[in-house]
Short mmCIF file of C-alpha atoms and ligand atoms in Angstrom, two decimals:
data_model
loop_
_atom_site.label_atom_id
_atom_site.label_comp_id
_atom_site.label_asym_id
_atom_site.label_seq_id
_atom_site.Cartn_x
_atom_site.Cartn_y
_atom_site.Cartn_z
CA MET C 1 -32.74 -40.68 48.56
CA ALA C 2 -29.77 -38.69 48.89
CA LYS C 3 -30.46 -34.88 48.10
CA THR C 4 -28.84 -33.32 44.91
CA ALA C 5 -27.21 -29.80 45.16
CA LEU C 6 -26.10 -27.69 42.39
CA ILE C 7 -23.36 -25.16 43.41
CA THR C 8 -22.32 -22.26 41.11
CA GLY C 9 -18.99 -20.76 42.20
CA VAL C 10 -17.89 -24.33 43.11
CA THR C 11 -14.12 -23.39 42.54
CA GLY C 12 -14.30 -20.46 45.09
CA GLN C 13 -13.38 -20.17 48.61
CA ASP C 14 -17.19 -20.81 49.81
CA GLY C 15 -17.87 -23.21 47.10
CA SER C 16 -15.10 -25.55 48.19
CA TYR C 17 -16.03 -25.49 51.76
CA LEU C 18 -19.75 -25.84 50.99
CA SER C 19 -18.90 -29.11 48.84
CA GLU C 20 -16.94 -30.73 51.62
CA PHE C 21 -19.92 -29.97 53.95
CA LEU C 22 -22.65 -31.18 51.51
CA LEU C 23 -20.69 -34.32 50.58
CA ALA C 24 -20.22 -35.17 54.39
CA LYS C 25 -24.02 -34.91 54.81
CA GLY C 26 -24.62 -37.37 51.97
CA TYR C 27 -25.36 -35.17 49.28
CA GLU C 28 -24.83 -35.73 45.32
CA VAL C 29 -22.83 -32.37 44.77
CA HIS C 30 -22.77 -30.73 41.19
CA GLY C 31 -20.84 -27.82 40.55
CA ILE C 32 -20.32 -25.42 37.67
CA ILE C 33 -17.04 -24.60 36.19
CA ARG C 34 -15.93 -22.38 33.67
CA ARG C 35 -13.38 -22.83 30.82
CA SER C 36 -10.01 -21.59 31.60
CA SER C 37 -6.64 -21.58 29.91
CA VAL C 38 -5.16 -22.88 33.14
CA ASP C 39 -7.44 -25.83 34.18
CA TYR C 40 -6.03 -26.12 37.76
CA ARG C 41 -8.71 -25.82 40.34
CA GLU C 42 -6.59 -25.67 43.42
CA ARG C 43 -9.51 -25.45 46.18
CA ILE C 44 -11.31 -28.44 44.81
CA ALA C 45 -8.65 -30.54 43.40
CA HIS C 46 -8.97 -32.96 46.40
CA LEU C 47 -12.56 -33.67 45.52
CA GLU C 48 -12.24 -34.05 41.68
CA GLY C 49 -12.63 -37.73 40.85
CA THR C 50 -14.39 -38.79 44.05
CA PRO C 51 -17.87 -40.40 43.93
CA HIS C 52 -20.86 -37.95 44.40
CA PHE C 53 -19.05 -34.99 43.23
CA HIS C 54 -19.42 -33.81 39.49
CA LEU C 55 -18.59 -30.82 37.52
CA HIS C 56 -20.06 -29.31 34.45
CA TYR C 57 -19.08 -26.50 32.14
CA ALA C 58 -21.46 -23.61 32.36
CA ASP C 59 -21.33 -19.79 32.91
CA MET C 60 -23.52 -17.44 34.80
CA SER C 61 -23.44 -15.04 31.56
CA ASP C 62 -25.08 -17.95 29.44
CA SER C 63 -28.82 -18.50 30.04
CA MET C 64 -29.20 -21.57 27.87
CA SER C 65 -26.16 -23.20 29.67
CA LEU C 66 -27.90 -22.76 32.91
CA VAL C 67 -31.31 -24.01 31.72
CA LYS C 68 -29.84 -27.11 30.35
CA LEU C 69 -27.81 -27.84 33.35
CA VAL C 70 -30.47 -27.48 35.89
CA GLY C 71 -32.74 -29.58 33.70
CA LYS C 72 -29.94 -32.28 33.47
CA VAL C 73 -29.15 -32.27 37.33
CA MET C 74 -32.84 -31.62 38.57
CA PRO C 75 -31.35 -30.16 41.82
CA ASP C 76 -33.22 -30.24 45.34
CA GLU C 77 -31.19 -27.30 46.35
CA ILE C 78 -29.22 -24.53 44.49
CA TYR C 79 -26.53 -22.48 46.09
CA ASN C 80 -25.75 -19.58 43.92
CA LEU C 81 -22.32 -18.48 45.02
CA ALA C 82 -20.82 -17.55 41.34
CA ALA C 83 -19.79 -13.91 41.32
CA GLN C 84 -17.13 -11.43 40.30
CA SER C 85 -16.59 -10.94 44.07
CA HIS C 86 -13.69 -8.30 44.24
CA VAL C 87 -15.24 -4.99 45.32
CA GLN C 88 -12.27 -2.81 43.85
CA VAL C 89 -12.36 -4.92 40.56
CA SER C 90 -16.11 -4.01 40.17
CA PHE C 91 -15.03 -0.36 39.62
CA ASP C 92 -12.77 -1.58 36.77
CA ALA C 93 -15.34 -4.18 35.24
CA PRO C 94 -18.80 -2.78 36.30
CA GLU C 95 -20.76 -4.06 33.31
CA PHE C 96 -19.21 -7.66 33.68
CA THR C 97 -19.86 -7.53 37.54
CA ALA C 98 -23.56 -6.41 36.71
CA ASP C 99 -23.89 -9.29 34.18
CA VAL C 100 -22.71 -12.02 36.55
CA ASP C 101 -23.77 -10.73 40.11
CA ALA C 102 -27.04 -9.23 39.13
CA VAL C 103 -28.61 -10.73 35.99
CA GLY C 104 -26.72 -14.15 36.71
CA VAL C 105 -29.26 -14.48 39.61
CA LEU C 106 -32.28 -13.86 37.41
CA ARG C 107 -31.01 -16.40 35.11
CA ILE C 108 -30.71 -19.02 37.85
CA LEU C 109 -34.47 -18.30 38.82
CA GLU C 110 -35.63 -18.54 35.36
CA ALA C 111 -33.70 -21.77 34.80
CA VAL C 112 -35.62 -23.17 37.71
CA ARG C 113 -38.90 -22.08 36.32
CA THR C 114 -38.28 -23.00 32.93
CA ASN C 115 -37.54 -26.59 34.30
CA HIS C 116 -40.79 -26.35 36.34
CA LEU C 117 -38.99 -26.98 39.66
CA GLU C 118 -40.28 -23.98 41.31
CA LYS C 119 -42.13 -26.08 43.78
CA THR C 120 -39.28 -28.57 44.57
CA CYS C 121 -35.95 -26.64 44.19
CA LYS C 122 -34.77 -24.16 46.96
CA ILE C 123 -32.31 -21.59 46.17
CA TYR C 124 -29.83 -19.88 48.37
CA GLN C 125 -28.43 -16.48 47.18
CA ALA C 126 -25.00 -15.35 48.28
CA SER C 127 -25.68 -11.85 49.42
CA THR C 128 -23.47 -9.53 51.29
CA SER C 129 -22.79 -6.97 54.06
CA GLU C 130 -21.89 -4.43 51.08
CA LEU C 131 -25.54 -3.98 50.60
CA TYR C 132 -25.38 -1.90 53.79
CA GLY C 133 -22.36 0.05 52.13
CA LYS C 134 -22.36 3.75 53.43
CA VAL C 135 -24.05 2.53 56.58
CA GLU C 136 -27.05 4.02 58.01
CA GLU C 137 -26.78 2.25 61.32
CA VAL C 138 -24.36 0.09 63.43
CA PRO C 139 -24.49 -2.88 63.82
CA GLN C 140 -26.33 -3.93 60.88
CA SER C 141 -29.36 -6.28 60.84
CA GLU C 142 -31.85 -7.62 58.82
CA THR C 143 -34.16 -4.38 59.26
CA THR C 144 -31.16 -1.89 58.47
CA PRO C 145 -31.75 0.00 55.23
CA PHE C 146 -29.51 -0.74 52.26
CA HIS C 147 -27.13 2.00 51.01
CA PRO C 148 -24.78 0.17 48.35
CA TYR C 149 -21.51 1.93 47.58
CA SER C 150 -19.78 0.07 44.64
CA PRO C 151 -20.71 -1.35 41.35
CA TYR C 152 -20.38 -4.86 43.09
CA ALA C 153 -22.91 -3.79 45.89
CA VAL C 154 -25.36 -2.34 43.47
CA ALA C 155 -25.41 -5.66 41.39
CA LYS C 156 -25.65 -7.71 44.64
CA LEU C 157 -28.66 -5.54 45.53
CA TYR C 158 -30.41 -6.54 42.23
CA GLY C 159 -29.75 -10.01 43.23
CA PHE C 160 -31.16 -9.61 46.84
CA TRP C 161 -34.53 -8.05 45.45
CA ILE C 162 -35.15 -10.43 42.53
CA ILE C 163 -34.86 -13.26 44.94
CA LYS C 164 -37.36 -11.69 47.15
CA GLU C 165 -39.62 -10.91 44.27
CA TYR C 166 -39.61 -14.57 43.05
CA ARG C 167 -40.23 -15.60 46.54
CA GLU C 168 -43.45 -13.51 46.70
CA ALA C 169 -44.49 -13.69 42.97
CA TYR C 170 -44.27 -17.45 42.48
CA ASN C 171 -44.14 -18.83 46.02
CA MET C 172 -40.58 -20.04 45.45
CA PHE C 173 -38.22 -21.16 48.32
CA CYS C 174 -35.42 -18.78 47.65
CA CYS C 175 -33.59 -16.87 50.30
CA SER C 176 -30.41 -14.49 50.65
CA GLY C 177 -27.69 -14.95 53.28
CA ILE C 178 -26.58 -11.52 53.94
CA LEU C 179 -22.90 -12.73 54.82
CA PHE C 180 -20.37 -10.41 56.29
CA ASN C 181 -16.59 -10.99 55.38
CA HIS C 182 -15.50 -14.45 55.85
CA GLU C 183 -12.01 -15.48 55.36
CA SER C 184 -9.77 -18.62 55.39
CA GLU C 185 -6.67 -20.14 54.24
CA ARG C 186 -8.39 -20.57 50.89
CA ARG C 187 -9.30 -16.74 50.58
CA GLY C 188 -8.37 -15.19 47.13
CA GLU C 189 -4.95 -13.79 47.60
CA THR C 190 -6.13 -10.01 46.58
CA PHE C 191 -8.53 -9.67 49.49
CA VAL C 192 -7.05 -7.79 52.28
CA THR C 193 -6.89 -10.41 54.98
CA ARG C 194 -5.00 -13.06 52.68
CA LYS C 195 -2.86 -10.40 51.09
CA ILE C 196 -1.58 -9.47 54.68
CA THR C 197 -1.20 -13.17 55.87
CA LEU C 198 0.85 -14.06 52.79
CA ALA C 199 3.09 -10.77 52.90
CA ALA C 200 3.60 -11.21 56.63
CA ALA C 201 4.82 -14.74 55.70
CA ARG C 202 7.03 -13.68 53.07
CA ILE C 203 8.48 -10.79 54.98
CA ALA C 204 9.31 -13.11 57.77
CA GLN C 205 10.90 -15.43 55.36
CA GLY C 206 12.90 -12.61 53.38
CA LYS C 207 10.91 -13.04 50.32
CA GLN C 208 9.27 -9.62 50.36
CA LYS C 209 10.34 -6.36 51.86
CA CYS C 210 7.18 -4.32 52.25
CA LEU C 211 3.48 -4.70 52.21
CA TYR C 212 1.46 -1.83 50.47
CA LEU C 213 -2.05 -1.35 51.74
CA GLY C 214 -4.87 1.26 51.29
CA ASN C 215 -7.29 2.24 53.88
CA LEU C 216 -5.95 1.02 57.39
CA ASP C 217 -8.81 2.44 59.35
CA SER C 218 -11.62 0.17 57.56
CA LEU C 219 -13.48 -1.97 59.96
CA ARG C 220 -14.78 -5.39 59.25
CA ASP C 221 -16.68 -8.13 60.76
CA TRP C 222 -14.50 -10.85 59.95
CA GLY C 223 -15.61 -14.66 60.50
CA TYR C 224 -14.24 -18.08 59.33
CA ALA C 225 -15.65 -19.14 55.89
CA LYS C 226 -15.68 -22.99 56.97
CA ASP C 227 -18.20 -21.84 59.89
CA TYR C 228 -20.23 -19.94 57.42
CA VAL C 229 -21.13 -22.46 54.73
CA GLU C 230 -23.10 -24.27 57.60
CA CYS C 231 -25.44 -21.30 57.53
CA MET C 232 -25.98 -21.39 53.86
CA TRP C 233 -27.34 -24.87 54.37
CA LEU C 234 -29.26 -24.19 57.53
CA ILE C 235 -31.06 -21.32 55.76
CA LEU C 236 -32.43 -23.78 53.14
CA GLN C 237 -33.46 -26.30 55.93
CA HIS C 238 -35.48 -23.62 57.76
CA LYS C 239 -39.18 -23.98 57.72
CA THR C 240 -40.01 -20.86 55.92
CA PRO C 241 -37.90 -19.01 53.33
CA GLU C 242 -36.39 -16.03 54.98
CA ASP C 243 -33.25 -13.79 54.64
CA PHE C 244 -30.60 -13.91 57.27
CA VAL C 245 -27.63 -11.89 58.40
CA ILE C 246 -24.53 -14.09 59.10
CA ALA C 247 -21.82 -12.29 61.16
CA THR C 248 -19.72 -12.74 64.27
CA GLY C 249 -21.00 -9.50 65.91
CA VAL C 250 -17.27 -8.44 66.54
CA GLN C 251 -15.39 -5.64 64.63
CA HIS C 252 -11.61 -5.00 63.82
CA SER C 253 -9.81 -2.65 61.65
CA VAL C 254 -7.47 -3.45 58.90
CA ARG C 255 -4.64 -2.18 61.00
CA GLU C 256 -5.49 -4.52 63.79
CA PHE C 257 -5.70 -7.54 61.40
CA ALA C 258 -2.10 -6.56 60.28
CA THR C 259 -0.73 -6.05 63.77
CA LEU C 260 -1.84 -9.48 64.74
CA ALA C 261 -0.90 -11.45 61.41
CA PHE C 262 2.70 -9.98 61.70
CA HIS C 263 2.82 -11.11 65.38
CA HIS C 264 2.00 -14.59 64.47
CA ALA C 265 4.75 -14.37 61.73
CA GLY C 266 7.26 -13.25 64.49
CA ILE C 267 7.27 -9.62 63.93
CA GLU C 268 5.78 -7.11 66.29
CA LEU C 269 4.69 -3.88 64.63
CA ARG C 270 4.64 -0.40 65.78
CA TRP C 271 2.62 2.41 63.73
CA GLU C 272 3.74 5.82 63.05
CA GLY C 273 2.42 8.63 61.00
CA GLU C 274 -1.14 9.20 59.68
CA GLY C 275 -3.14 8.56 56.46
CA ILE C 276 -0.80 8.27 53.44
CA ASN C 277 2.19 8.59 55.55
CA GLU C 278 1.28 5.82 58.02
CA LYS C 279 4.02 3.19 58.32
CA GLY C 280 4.09 -0.25 60.13
CA ILE C 281 7.55 -0.62 61.53
CA VAL C 282 9.37 -3.56 63.06
CA ALA C 283 9.55 -3.09 66.89
CA SER C 284 10.90 -6.58 67.81
CA ILE C 285 11.63 -9.92 66.14
CA ASN C 286 10.95 -13.17 67.31
CA PRO C 287 13.72 -15.20 65.69
CA ALA C 288 12.12 -18.49 66.10
CA LEU C 289 9.49 -17.38 63.61
CA ALA C 290 10.75 -14.74 61.55
CA GLN C 291 14.18 -15.62 59.97
CA ALA C 292 14.54 -13.32 57.17
CA GLU C 293 18.20 -12.36 56.66
CA GLY C 294 18.76 -8.58 56.99
CA LEU C 295 15.37 -8.02 58.75
CA LYS C 296 15.90 -5.70 61.67
CA VAL C 297 14.18 -3.36 64.28
CA GLY C 298 13.08 -0.12 62.57
CA ASP C 299 12.50 -1.62 59.15
CA VAL C 300 9.33 -0.44 57.36
CA VAL C 301 7.40 -3.44 56.44
CA VAL C 302 4.05 -1.90 55.89
CA ALA C 303 3.08 1.32 53.92
CA VAL C 304 0.20 2.88 52.61
CA SER C 305 -0.22 3.42 48.70
CA PRO C 306 -3.26 5.40 47.28
CA ASP C 307 -3.47 2.59 44.51
CA PHE C 308 -5.60 0.87 46.93
CA TYR C 309 -7.97 3.51 48.04
CA ARG C 310 -11.46 3.01 46.39
CA PRO C 311 -13.57 5.63 44.65
CA THR C 312 -15.93 4.78 47.42
CA ASP C 313 -15.10 2.71 50.47
CA VAL C 314 -17.38 0.79 52.99
CA VAL C 315 -15.63 1.57 56.32
CA ASN C 316 -17.98 0.50 59.34
CA LEU C 317 -19.36 -2.98 58.85
CA LEU C 318 -20.42 -4.79 62.05
CA GLY C 319 -23.18 -7.56 61.87
CA ASP C 320 -25.87 -8.37 64.32
CA PRO C 321 -26.27 -12.06 63.92
CA SER C 322 -29.17 -12.47 66.61
CA LYS C 323 -31.72 -13.93 64.15
CA ALA C 324 -29.48 -16.63 62.79
CA LYS C 325 -28.44 -17.61 66.54
CA ARG C 326 -32.26 -17.66 67.54
CA GLU C 327 -33.78 -19.26 64.49
CA LEU C 328 -30.99 -21.38 62.84
CA GLY C 329 -29.33 -22.30 66.33
CA TRP C 330 -25.93 -21.09 64.74
CA ASN C 331 -23.02 -20.26 66.77
CA PRO C 332 -21.31 -16.89 65.41
CA GLN C 333 -18.35 -17.47 67.66
CA THR C 334 -17.19 -20.88 66.59
CA THR C 335 -13.98 -19.64 65.42
CA SER C 336 -12.82 -16.19 67.00
CA PHE C 337 -10.99 -13.32 65.12
CA GLU C 338 -7.63 -14.38 67.02
CA GLN C 339 -8.05 -17.99 65.81
CA LEU C 340 -8.78 -16.87 62.33
CA VAL C 341 -5.81 -14.73 61.95
CA GLU C 342 -3.53 -17.28 63.59
CA LEU C 343 -4.59 -20.28 61.38
CA MET C 344 -4.38 -18.22 58.21
CA VAL C 345 -0.83 -17.18 59.06
CA ALA C 346 0.27 -20.59 60.09
CA HIS C 347 -0.96 -21.85 56.72
CA ASP C 348 0.83 -19.19 54.84
CA MET C 349 3.97 -19.60 56.78
CA LYS C 350 4.18 -23.30 55.64
CA LYS C 351 2.89 -22.32 52.04
CA VAL C 352 5.61 -19.72 51.52
CA ALA C 353 8.32 -21.97 52.92
CA ALA C 354 7.29 -24.94 50.50
CA ASP C 355 6.83 -22.86 47.48
CA ASP C 356 9.91 -23.14 45.17
CA ALA C 357 11.59 -20.06 43.92
CA ALA C 358 10.06 -20.16 40.39
CA ALA C 359 6.65 -20.34 41.59
CA GLU C 360 7.06 -17.86 44.06
CA ILE C 361 8.29 -15.20 41.50
CA ARG C 362 5.37 -16.13 39.25
CA LYS C 363 3.02 -15.48 42.16
CA VAL C 364 4.54 -12.41 43.28
CA ASN C 365 4.24 -11.18 39.61
CA LEU C 366 0.60 -11.91 39.47
CA ALA C 367 -0.19 -10.34 42.64
CA GLU C 368 1.82 -7.37 41.60
CA TYR C 369 -0.11 -7.18 38.36
CA LEU C 370 -3.61 -7.51 40.07
CA GLU C 371 -2.96 -5.30 43.00
CA LYS C 372 0.41 -3.60 42.43
CA GLY C 373 0.79 -4.53 46.11
CA VAL C 374 4.25 -6.21 46.17
CA ASP C 375 7.49 -4.21 46.45
CA LYS C 376 7.08 -1.37 43.97
P1 NAP G 401 -14.58 -16.37 45.05
O1 NAP G 401 -13.69 -17.13 45.93
O2 NAP G 401 -14.34 -15.06 44.53
O3 NAP G 401 -15.45 -17.29 44.14
C1 NAP G 401 -16.29 -16.87 43.17
C2 NAP G 401 -16.71 -18.06 42.31
O4 NAP G 401 -17.64 -17.67 41.22
C3 NAP G 401 -15.50 -18.85 41.67
O5 NAP G 401 -15.85 -20.31 41.62
C4 NAP G 401 -15.58 -18.44 40.25
O6 NAP G 401 -15.30 -19.16 39.35
C5 NAP G 401 -17.26 -18.25 40.07
N1 NAP G 401 -17.64 -17.26 38.91
C6 NAP G 401 -17.12 -15.97 38.72
N2 NAP G 401 -17.81 -15.65 37.48
C7 NAP G 401 -18.50 -16.76 37.08
C8 NAP G 401 -19.23 -16.82 35.80
N3 NAP G 401 -19.39 -15.87 34.92
N4 NAP G 401 -19.79 -18.10 35.56
C9 NAP G 401 -19.59 -19.12 36.38
N5 NAP G 401 -18.95 -18.99 37.68
C10 NAP G 401 -18.46 -17.70 38.00
O7 NAP G 401 -15.81 -15.90 46.20
P2 NAP G 401 -16.39 -16.50 47.76
O8 NAP G 401 -15.59 -15.58 48.57
O9 NAP G 401 -16.06 -17.74 47.75
O10 NAP G 401 -17.81 -15.92 47.71
C11 NAP G 401 -18.77 -16.67 47.30
C12 NAP G 401 -20.01 -15.86 47.04
O11 NAP G 401 -20.45 -15.27 48.32
C13 NAP G 401 -19.86 -14.57 46.06
O12 NAP G 401 -21.06 -14.45 45.26
C14 NAP G 401 -19.48 -13.53 46.83
O13 NAP G 401 -19.94 -12.22 46.20
C15 NAP G 401 -20.42 -13.73 48.06
N6 NAP G 401 -19.83 -13.20 49.37
C16 NAP G 401 -18.63 -13.45 49.80
C17 NAP G 401 -18.22 -12.98 51.19
C18 NAP G 401 -16.81 -13.21 51.65
O14 NAP G 401 -16.39 -12.55 52.46
N7 NAP G 401 -16.24 -14.20 50.96
C19 NAP G 401 -19.10 -12.13 51.86
C20 NAP G 401 -20.42 -11.91 51.19
C21 NAP G 401 -20.82 -12.32 50.13
P3 NAP G 401 -13.56 -19.29 38.76
O15 NAP G 401 -12.98 -19.97 39.73
O16 NAP G 401 -13.65 -19.85 37.37
O17 NAP G 401 -13.21 -17.66 38.58
O1 F7E G 402 -11.54 -5.20 51.73
C1 F7E G 402 -9.65 -2.26 52.71
C2 F7E G 402 -10.66 -2.12 51.57
O2 F7E G 402 -11.10 -6.44 49.46
C3 F7E G 402 -11.72 -4.87 53.11
C4 F7E G 402 -15.70 -9.47 49.34
O3 F7E G 402 -15.63 -10.90 49.74
O4 F7E G 402 -16.25 -8.98 51.55
C5 F7E G 402 -15.34 -8.76 50.45
O5 F7E G 402 -15.30 -7.32 50.25
C6 F7E G 402 -11.33 -3.59 53.43
C7 F7E G 402 -11.76 -2.51 52.37
O6 F7E G 402 -13.09 -7.05 51.08
C8 F7E G 402 -6.36 -2.95 51.06
O7 F7E G 402 -10.48 -0.68 51.24
C9 F7E G 402 -7.30 -1.57 52.74
O8 F7E G 402 -12.43 -1.51 53.10
O9 F7E G 402 -10.72 -7.52 51.65
P1 F7E G 402 -11.65 -6.65 50.85
P2 F7E G 402 -14.41 -6.21 50.91
O10 F7E G 402 -14.31 -5.21 49.88
O11 F7E G 402 -15.00 -5.96 52.28
C10 F7E G 402 -17.73 -8.64 51.13
C11 F7E G 402 -18.56 -8.82 52.35
C12 F7E G 402 -18.04 -9.29 49.76
O12 F7E G 402 -19.27 -9.42 49.61
C13 F7E G 402 -17.02 -9.25 48.65
O13 F7E G 402 -17.39 -10.19 47.77
O14 F7E G 402 -10.06 -3.49 53.46
N1 F7E G 402 -8.08 -2.40 52.24
N2 F7E G 402 -5.96 -1.95 51.97
C14 F7E G 402 -7.68 -3.25 51.34
N3 F7E G 402 -8.60 -4.08 50.53
C15 F7E G 402 -7.72 -4.59 49.60
N4 F7E G 402 -8.47 -5.75 48.88
N5 F7E G 402 -6.24 -4.52 49.27
C16 F7E G 402 -5.66 -3.72 50.02
O15 F7E G 402 -4.54 -3.49 49.84
#
């Protein structure tokens, strides 16, 4: 009998890769979607209408919709990926973030109990390295104390503990994957990596002059999302319900990410100045890749804007994936940092070239509205 999975957050970066992964394993995959005025689901458009892939309207803030859906689908596995996942946005919308990212987890657990599925339905909770926040040790492992440092992280901490509580109180198979940052060509455009790869491509093609960023010194352990969804599944196939850190064990700064991304777009950067005055300046141009008219050595293409500084920022994340390696047999270095940056830039170089002028203007305006990050 094919297994049945229910994915919340199916339209997101991870939800789309996980759907592909589970469909390839022969699962019946059900996903939760929300009503939106623009019904264009870019990341899963290629799956819609295919056999074994089903979408249902529900919302993490609506208990009744979750109870009814879990009762209808009767899943063997639930992957709870739905979240307001942007840390900076969580400072602007903290109550919504808590409702979806914290109480939403409780609603899923109760939906399973209400339908009497607690003995048969396994639950994966999308937990996060943001729990370590103002870090108390480097690298961070399953035993590192948590110190959440944003409304997002505080909400996710509730999710982590309520999963642990239901595991112990009701003997449920529910686990958290403590995932460090994972990126891809499907990453949301306002997260720093994708903002950089898109801007590098636009600047190389003459569609943007300058990229504005916040804290360039921030350190992250960046992996490839496609590699990480396998771990979500492995965690639920493990003999006992346990929590796992999923990371590469390699750390880079935002500045290093930008330097490499611009390199793959044909622009070598040199850095000048410090803090708010730091600038990324064109040191040389590879004309085979960067063909922007007027772009020249000495142009400032990266600048710092305090608009992107956070009230509290998490600046030193590095994961220790030893447990996942040992117990799940997972390889944390399937895709290297260098390969990740290269594949994201290659994708965005093609995308920017293909976008027609009108669509480009619409997206630039949207990005500007969301992050005020494009050519002020
Ligand atoms: P994402 O691209 O932002 O996707 C978030 C998903 O949640 C989208 O499908 C979104 O639906 C859905 N969602 C938001 N609010 C909802 C609501 N009220 N009801 C139903 N669905 C809702 O995030 P991601 O990068 O794929 O991350 C997946 C999960 O892993 C998230 O929980 C995130 O917090 C966590 N996480 C991510 C990372 C990372 O580096 N990517 C690391 C650690 C943990 P719409 O499309 O309708 O907005
Ligand atoms: O920021 C700095 C920023 O927004 C990374 C989510 O998936 O991963 C993600 O959260 C770092 C931060 O991701 C800009 O201050 C500098 O230090 O790409 P980000 P995040 O906050 O790490 C975790 C694991 C999750 O769980 C989340 O769901 O980069 N930074 N300049 C900037 N960040 C942004 N967004 N924009 C900038 O211009």
